[in-house]
């Protein structure tokens, strides 16, 4: 696995570096670290002396940041790590670097104080939305709780189950896979049951069977639970109840209108969950 860590050199980013190291599954896994230096106020080229002075100052700043980053990374990830330093604070640079480096996962802390590591500020939020790979948002050191995976049983949510199972094995934690059915699902099933008689299975039975079937097809061992609440509220409540150390949710491709509700669920979990959150996306087709 190729893991790119986005850091602002804060203590929260140190946590992201440590979590990234623990993400490695084998000696073949590789790391890269990206740091964005805040851009200096622009000086127009019509003022060549001021422009040259600013350019020199920026190069000095980048070199200093690269040295600090290399020292910090060496303490956590060791040698052989690709180091990237660039000017700016735009999420697009994180997404661009992840694409160029062919990252399988971006790791970013939500505890930083500046740039893209603000508490799920605009930049980090957009990295989650726009990155072509999975994104792990780190909030706290790993605890002893289970890994909780949420699925809507669609094909786009299956990478979340697979990656959640991998995380559970790596962390030596139990795995819980949940599917939420809201009021509308239950009401529709109730009306249908009234039409066809009491032999009709309940909404819970149908959902439980579908959930267990999906998990078994993926060859995953997990506790399967169907939750009776709107999806975001159900996931967050279950995460708190079981004291999950990690919540894993899937991300649908953008541009599909019928995925709007699912996208809102992911965003809600991402913003509110107290644990770290892994937004799982399908691997590249050519991977």
Coordinates of C-alpha atoms in Angstrom, one line a residue:
X1 CA 0.0 0.0 0.0
X2 CA 1.2 3.5 -0.8
X3 CA 0.4 5.9 2.0
X4 CA 0.6 9.7 1.7
X5 CA 0.5 11.7 4.9
X6 CA -0.5 15.4 4.8
X7 CA 1.1 17.3 7.7
X8 CA 1.3 20.9 8.9
X9 CA 4.1 20.0 11.4
X10 CA 1.8 20.3 14.4
X11 CA 1.4 17.8 17.2
X12 CA -1.8 16.6 15.6
X13 CA 0.2 15.8 12.5
X14 CA 2.6 13.7 14.5
X15 CA -0.3 11.6 15.4
X16 CA -1.1 11.2 11.7
X17 CA 2.5 10.1 11.1
X18 CA 2.2 7.5 13.8
X19 CA -1.1 6.3 12.5
X20 CA 0.2 6.1 9.0
X21 CA 3.0 3.9 10.2
X22 CA 0.6 1.5 11.8
X23 CA -1.4 1.3 8.5
X24 CA 1.4 -0.6 6.9
X25 CA 0.6 -4.3 6.3
X26 CA 3.9 -5.4 4.9
X27 CA 7.5 -4.4 4.2
X28 CA 6.5 -3.5 0.6
X29 CA 4.3 -0.6 1.9
X30 CA 5.8 2.8 1.1
X31 CA 5.3 6.3 2.6
X32 CA 5.3 9.8 1.4
X33 CA 4.8 13.0 3.4
X34 CA 3.5 16.3 2.1
X35 CA 3.8 19.6 3.8
X36 CA 2.3 22.9 2.5
X37 CA 4.0 26.1 3.4
X38 CA 1.6 29.1 3.6
X39 CA 2.0 31.1 0.5
X40 CA 3.5 34.6 0.9
X41 CA 1.6 37.7 -0.3
X42 CA 2.1 37.9 -4.1
X43 CA 4.4 40.6 -5.6
X44 CA 3.8 41.5 -9.2
X45 CA 6.7 40.9 -11.6
X46 CA 6.6 44.6 -12.6
X47 CA 8.5 45.1 -9.3
X48 CA 11.5 42.9 -10.1
X49 CA 13.5 43.6 -6.9
X50 CA 10.6 42.9 -4.6
X51 CA 9.7 39.9 -6.7
X52 CA 13.2 38.5 -6.5
X53 CA 13.4 39.1 -2.8
X54 CA 10.1 37.4 -2.2
X55 CA 11.2 34.4 -4.4
X56 CA 14.4 34.0 -2.4
X57 CA 12.5 34.2 0.9
X58 CA 10.1 31.5 -0.3
X59 CA 12.9 29.2 -1.3
X60 CA 14.5 29.7 2.1
X61 CA 11.2 28.9 3.8
X62 CA 10.7 25.8 1.7
X63 CA 14.2 24.6 2.4
X64 CA 13.8 25.1 6.2
X65 CA 10.4 23.4 6.2
X66 CA 11.9 20.4 4.2
X67 CA 14.7 20.1 6.8
X68 CA 12.2 20.2 9.7
X69 CA 9.9 17.7 8.0
X70 CA 12.7 15.3 7.2
X71 CA 13.8 15.3 10.9
X72 CA 10.3 14.7 12.2
X73 CA 9.5 12.0 9.6
X74 CA 12.8 10.2 10.3
X75 CA 11.8 9.9 14.0
X76 CA 8.5 8.3 13.1
X77 CA 8.6 6.6 9.8
X78 CA 12.4 6.1 9.4
X79 CA 14.3 6.5 6.2
X80 CA 13.3 5.9 2.6
X81 CA 10.3 8.2 2.8
X82 CA 9.5 10.6 -0.1
X83 CA 9.3 14.2 1.1
X84 CA 7.2 16.8 -0.7
X85 CA 7.1 20.5 0.3
X86 CA 5.1 23.1 -1.7
X87 CA 3.8 26.6 -1.2
X88 CA 0.1 27.1 -0.7
X89 CA -2.8 25.7 1.4
X90 CA -5.2 24.5 -1.3
X91 CA -6.7 21.0 -1.0
X92 CA -6.0 20.6 -4.7
X93 CA -2.3 20.2 -4.1
X94 CA -2.9 17.3 -1.7
X95 CA -5.2 15.7 -4.2
X96 CA -2.8 16.3 -7.0
X97 CA 0.1 14.9 -5.1
X98 CA -1.9 11.8 -4.1
X99 CA -2.7 11.3 -7.8
X100 CA 0.8 11.8 -9.1
X101 CA 2.3 9.6 -6.4
X102 CA -0.4 7.0 -7.0
X103 CA -1.4 6.9 -3.3
X104 CA -3.7 4.2 -2.1
X105 CA -4.5 6.2 1.1
X106 CA -4.2 9.7 2.3
X107 CA -3.7 10.1 6.1
X108 CA -4.6 13.5 7.6
X109 CA -5.1 14.7 11.1
X110 CA -8.1 16.7 12.2
X111 CA -6.2 18.1 15.2
X112 CA -3.9 20.5 13.5
X113 CA -4.2 24.3 13.9
X114 CA -3.5 25.6 10.4
X115 CA -3.8 24.8 6.7
X116 CA -5.5 21.6 5.6
X117 CA -5.3 20.1 9.1
X118 CA -7.9 22.4 10.7
X119 CA -10.7 20.5 12.4
X120 CA -12.3 19.3 9.2
X121 CA -12.0 22.8 7.7
X122 CA -12.7 23.5 4.1
X123 CA -9.4 22.0 2.8
X124 CA -9.5 18.7 4.7
X125 CA -13.1 18.3 3.9
X126 CA -12.4 18.8 0.2
X127 CA -9.5 16.3 0.3
X128 CA -12.0 13.7 1.5
X129 CA -14.5 14.6 -1.2
X130 CA -12.0 14.9 -4.1
X131 CA -9.2 12.4 -3.5
X132 CA -9.4 9.4 -5.8
X133 CA -8.2 7.1 -3.0
X134 CA -9.3 6.3 0.5
X135 CA -8.7 9.0 3.2
X136 CA -8.1 8.3 6.9
X137 CA -9.0 11.3 9.1
X138 CA -7.1 10.8 12.4
X139 CA -8.6 12.2 15.6
X140 CA -7.1 10.3 18.5
X141 CA -4.6 7.5 19.3
X142 CA -6.1 4.0 18.7
X143 CA -8.0 2.6 21.6
X144 CA -9.1 -0.9 22.5
X145 CA -12.6 -0.7 20.9
X146 CA -13.9 -2.5 17.8
X147 CA -13.8 -1.3 14.2
X148 CA -17.2 -0.2 13.1
X149 CA -18.1 -0.4 9.4
X150 CA -21.3 1.2 8.0
X151 CA -22.7 -0.1 4.7
X152 CA -25.8 0.8 2.7
X153 CA -25.5 -2.6 0.9
X154 CA -24.7 -1.0 -2.4
X155 CA -21.7 -2.1 -4.5
X156 CA -20.0 1.3 -3.8
X157 CA -20.0 0.6 -0.1
X158 CA -18.3 -2.8 -0.4
X159 CA -14.8 -1.4 -0.3
X160 CA -15.6 0.0 3.2
X161 CA -16.4 -3.6 4.4
X162 CA -13.2 -5.0 2.9
X163 CA -11.0 -2.2 4.2
X164 CA -12.7 -2.3 7.6
X165 CA -11.9 -6.0 7.8
X166 CA -8.3 -5.3 7.0
X167 CA -8.1 -2.6 9.6
X168 CA -9.7 -4.9 12.2
X169 CA -7.1 -7.6 11.5
X170 CA -4.2 -5.1 11.6
X171 CA -5.4 -3.7 14.9
X172 CA -6.3 -7.1 16.3
X173 CA -9.8 -5.7 17.0
X174 CA -13.3 -7.1 16.6
X175 CA -15.3 -6.0 13.6
X176 CA -18.9 -4.8 13.6
X177 CA -20.7 -4.2 10.3
X178 CA -23.9 -2.2 10.5
X179 CA -26.8 -1.2 8.1
X180 CA -29.3 1.4 9.1
X181 CA -33.0 1.3 8.1
X182 CA -35.0 4.5 8.8
X183 CA -38.6 5.2 9.3
X184 CA -39.5 5.2 5.6
X185 CA -38.1 1.7 5.2
X186 CA -40.0 0.3 8.1
X187 CA -43.3 2.1 7.2
X188 CA -43.1 0.8 3.6
X189 CA -42.5 -2.8 4.8
X190 CA -45.4 -2.4 7.2
X191 CA -47.8 -1.4 4.5
X192 CA -46.6 -4.1 2.2
X193 CA -47.0 -6.7 4.9
X194 CA -50.6 -5.5 5.4
X195 CA -51.3 -6.2 1.7
X196 CA -49.8 -9.7 1.5
X197 CA -50.4 -11.1 4.9
X198 CA -48.5 -11.9 8.1
X199 CA -46.2 -14.4 6.4
X200 CA -44.2 -11.5 4.9
X201 CA -40.8 -11.1 6.5
X202 CA -40.2 -7.9 8.5
X203 CA -37.9 -5.1 7.3
X204 CA -35.4 -6.1 9.9
X205 CA -35.3 -9.7 8.8
X206 CA -34.9 -8.8 5.1
X207 CA -32.1 -6.3 5.9
X208 CA -30.4 -8.7 8.3
X209 CA -30.4 -11.4 5.7
X210 CA -29.0 -9.1 3.1
X211 CA -26.3 -7.7 5.4
X212 CA -25.1 -11.2 6.4
X213 CA -25.2 -12.4 2.8
X214 CA -23.0 -9.4 1.6
X215 CA -20.5 -9.9 4.5
X216 CA -20.2 -13.7 3.8
X217 CA -19.7 -13.1 0.1
X218 CA -16.8 -10.9 0.9
X219 CA -15.3 -13.6 3.1
X220 CA -15.4 -11.4 6.1
X221 CA -15.9 -12.5 9.7
X222 CA -18.0 -9.8 11.6
X223 CA -20.9 -9.2 13.9
X224 CA -23.7 -7.9 11.7
X225 CA -26.3 -5.5 13.1
X226 CA -29.3 -3.7 11.6
X227 CA -30.0 -0.4 13.2
X228 CA -33.5 1.3 13.4
X229 CA -32.6 5.0 13.0
X230 CA -31.7 7.3 10.2
X231 CA -28.3 6.3 8.9
X232 CA -26.0 9.0 10.3
X233 CA -27.6 9.1 13.7
X234 CA -27.6 5.3 13.9
X235 CA -23.9 5.0 12.9
X236 CA -22.8 7.7 15.4
X237 CA -24.9 6.3 18.2
X238 CA -23.5 2.8 17.6
X239 CA -19.9 4.1 17.5
X240 CA -20.4 5.7 20.8
X241 CA -22.1 2.7 22.4
X242 CA -19.4 0.2 21.4
X243 CA -16.6 2.8 21.8
X244 CA -15.3 2.2 18.3
X245 CA -11.7 3.0 17.7
X246 CA -12.3 3.5 14.0
X247 CA -15.4 4.1 11.9
X248 CA -15.3 3.1 8.3
X249 CA -17.7 4.5 5.7
X250 CA -17.9 4.2 2.0
X251 CA -17.8 7.1 -0.6
X252 CA -19.9 7.0 -3.7
X253 CA -18.7 8.5 -7.0
X254 CA -19.6 12.2 -7.4
X255 CA -22.2 13.3 -9.9
X256 CA -24.9 10.7 -9.2
X257 CA -28.0 12.6 -7.9
X258 CA -29.4 9.5 -6.2
X259 CA -26.2 9.4 -4.1
X260 CA -26.8 12.8 -2.5
X261 CA -28.4 11.3 0.7
X262 CA -25.5 8.8 1.1
X263 CA -23.0 11.6 0.7
X264 CA -24.7 13.5 3.4
X265 CA -24.5 10.6 5.7
X266 CA -20.7 10.3 5.1
X267 CA -20.2 14.0 5.8
X268 CA -22.2 13.9 9.0
X269 CA -20.2 10.9 10.3
X270 CA -17.0 12.6 9.3
X271 CA -17.8 15.8 11.1
X272 CA -19.3 14.4 14.3
X273 CA -17.6 11.1 15.1
X274 CA -15.2 11.2 18.0
X275 CA -13.1 8.4 16.7
X276 CA -10.9 8.4 13.6
X277 CA -12.8 7.9 10.4
X278 CA -11.7 6.0 7.3
X279 CA -13.5 7.1 4.1
X280 CA -13.0 4.0 1.9
X281 CA -13.0 4.2 -1.8
X282 CA -12.6 1.5 -4.4
X283 CA -9.0 0.8 -5.6
X284 CA -8.0 2.1 -9.0
X285 CA -9.1 0.0 -11.9
X286 CA -5.5 -0.3 -13.2
X287 CA -4.1 -1.0 -9.7

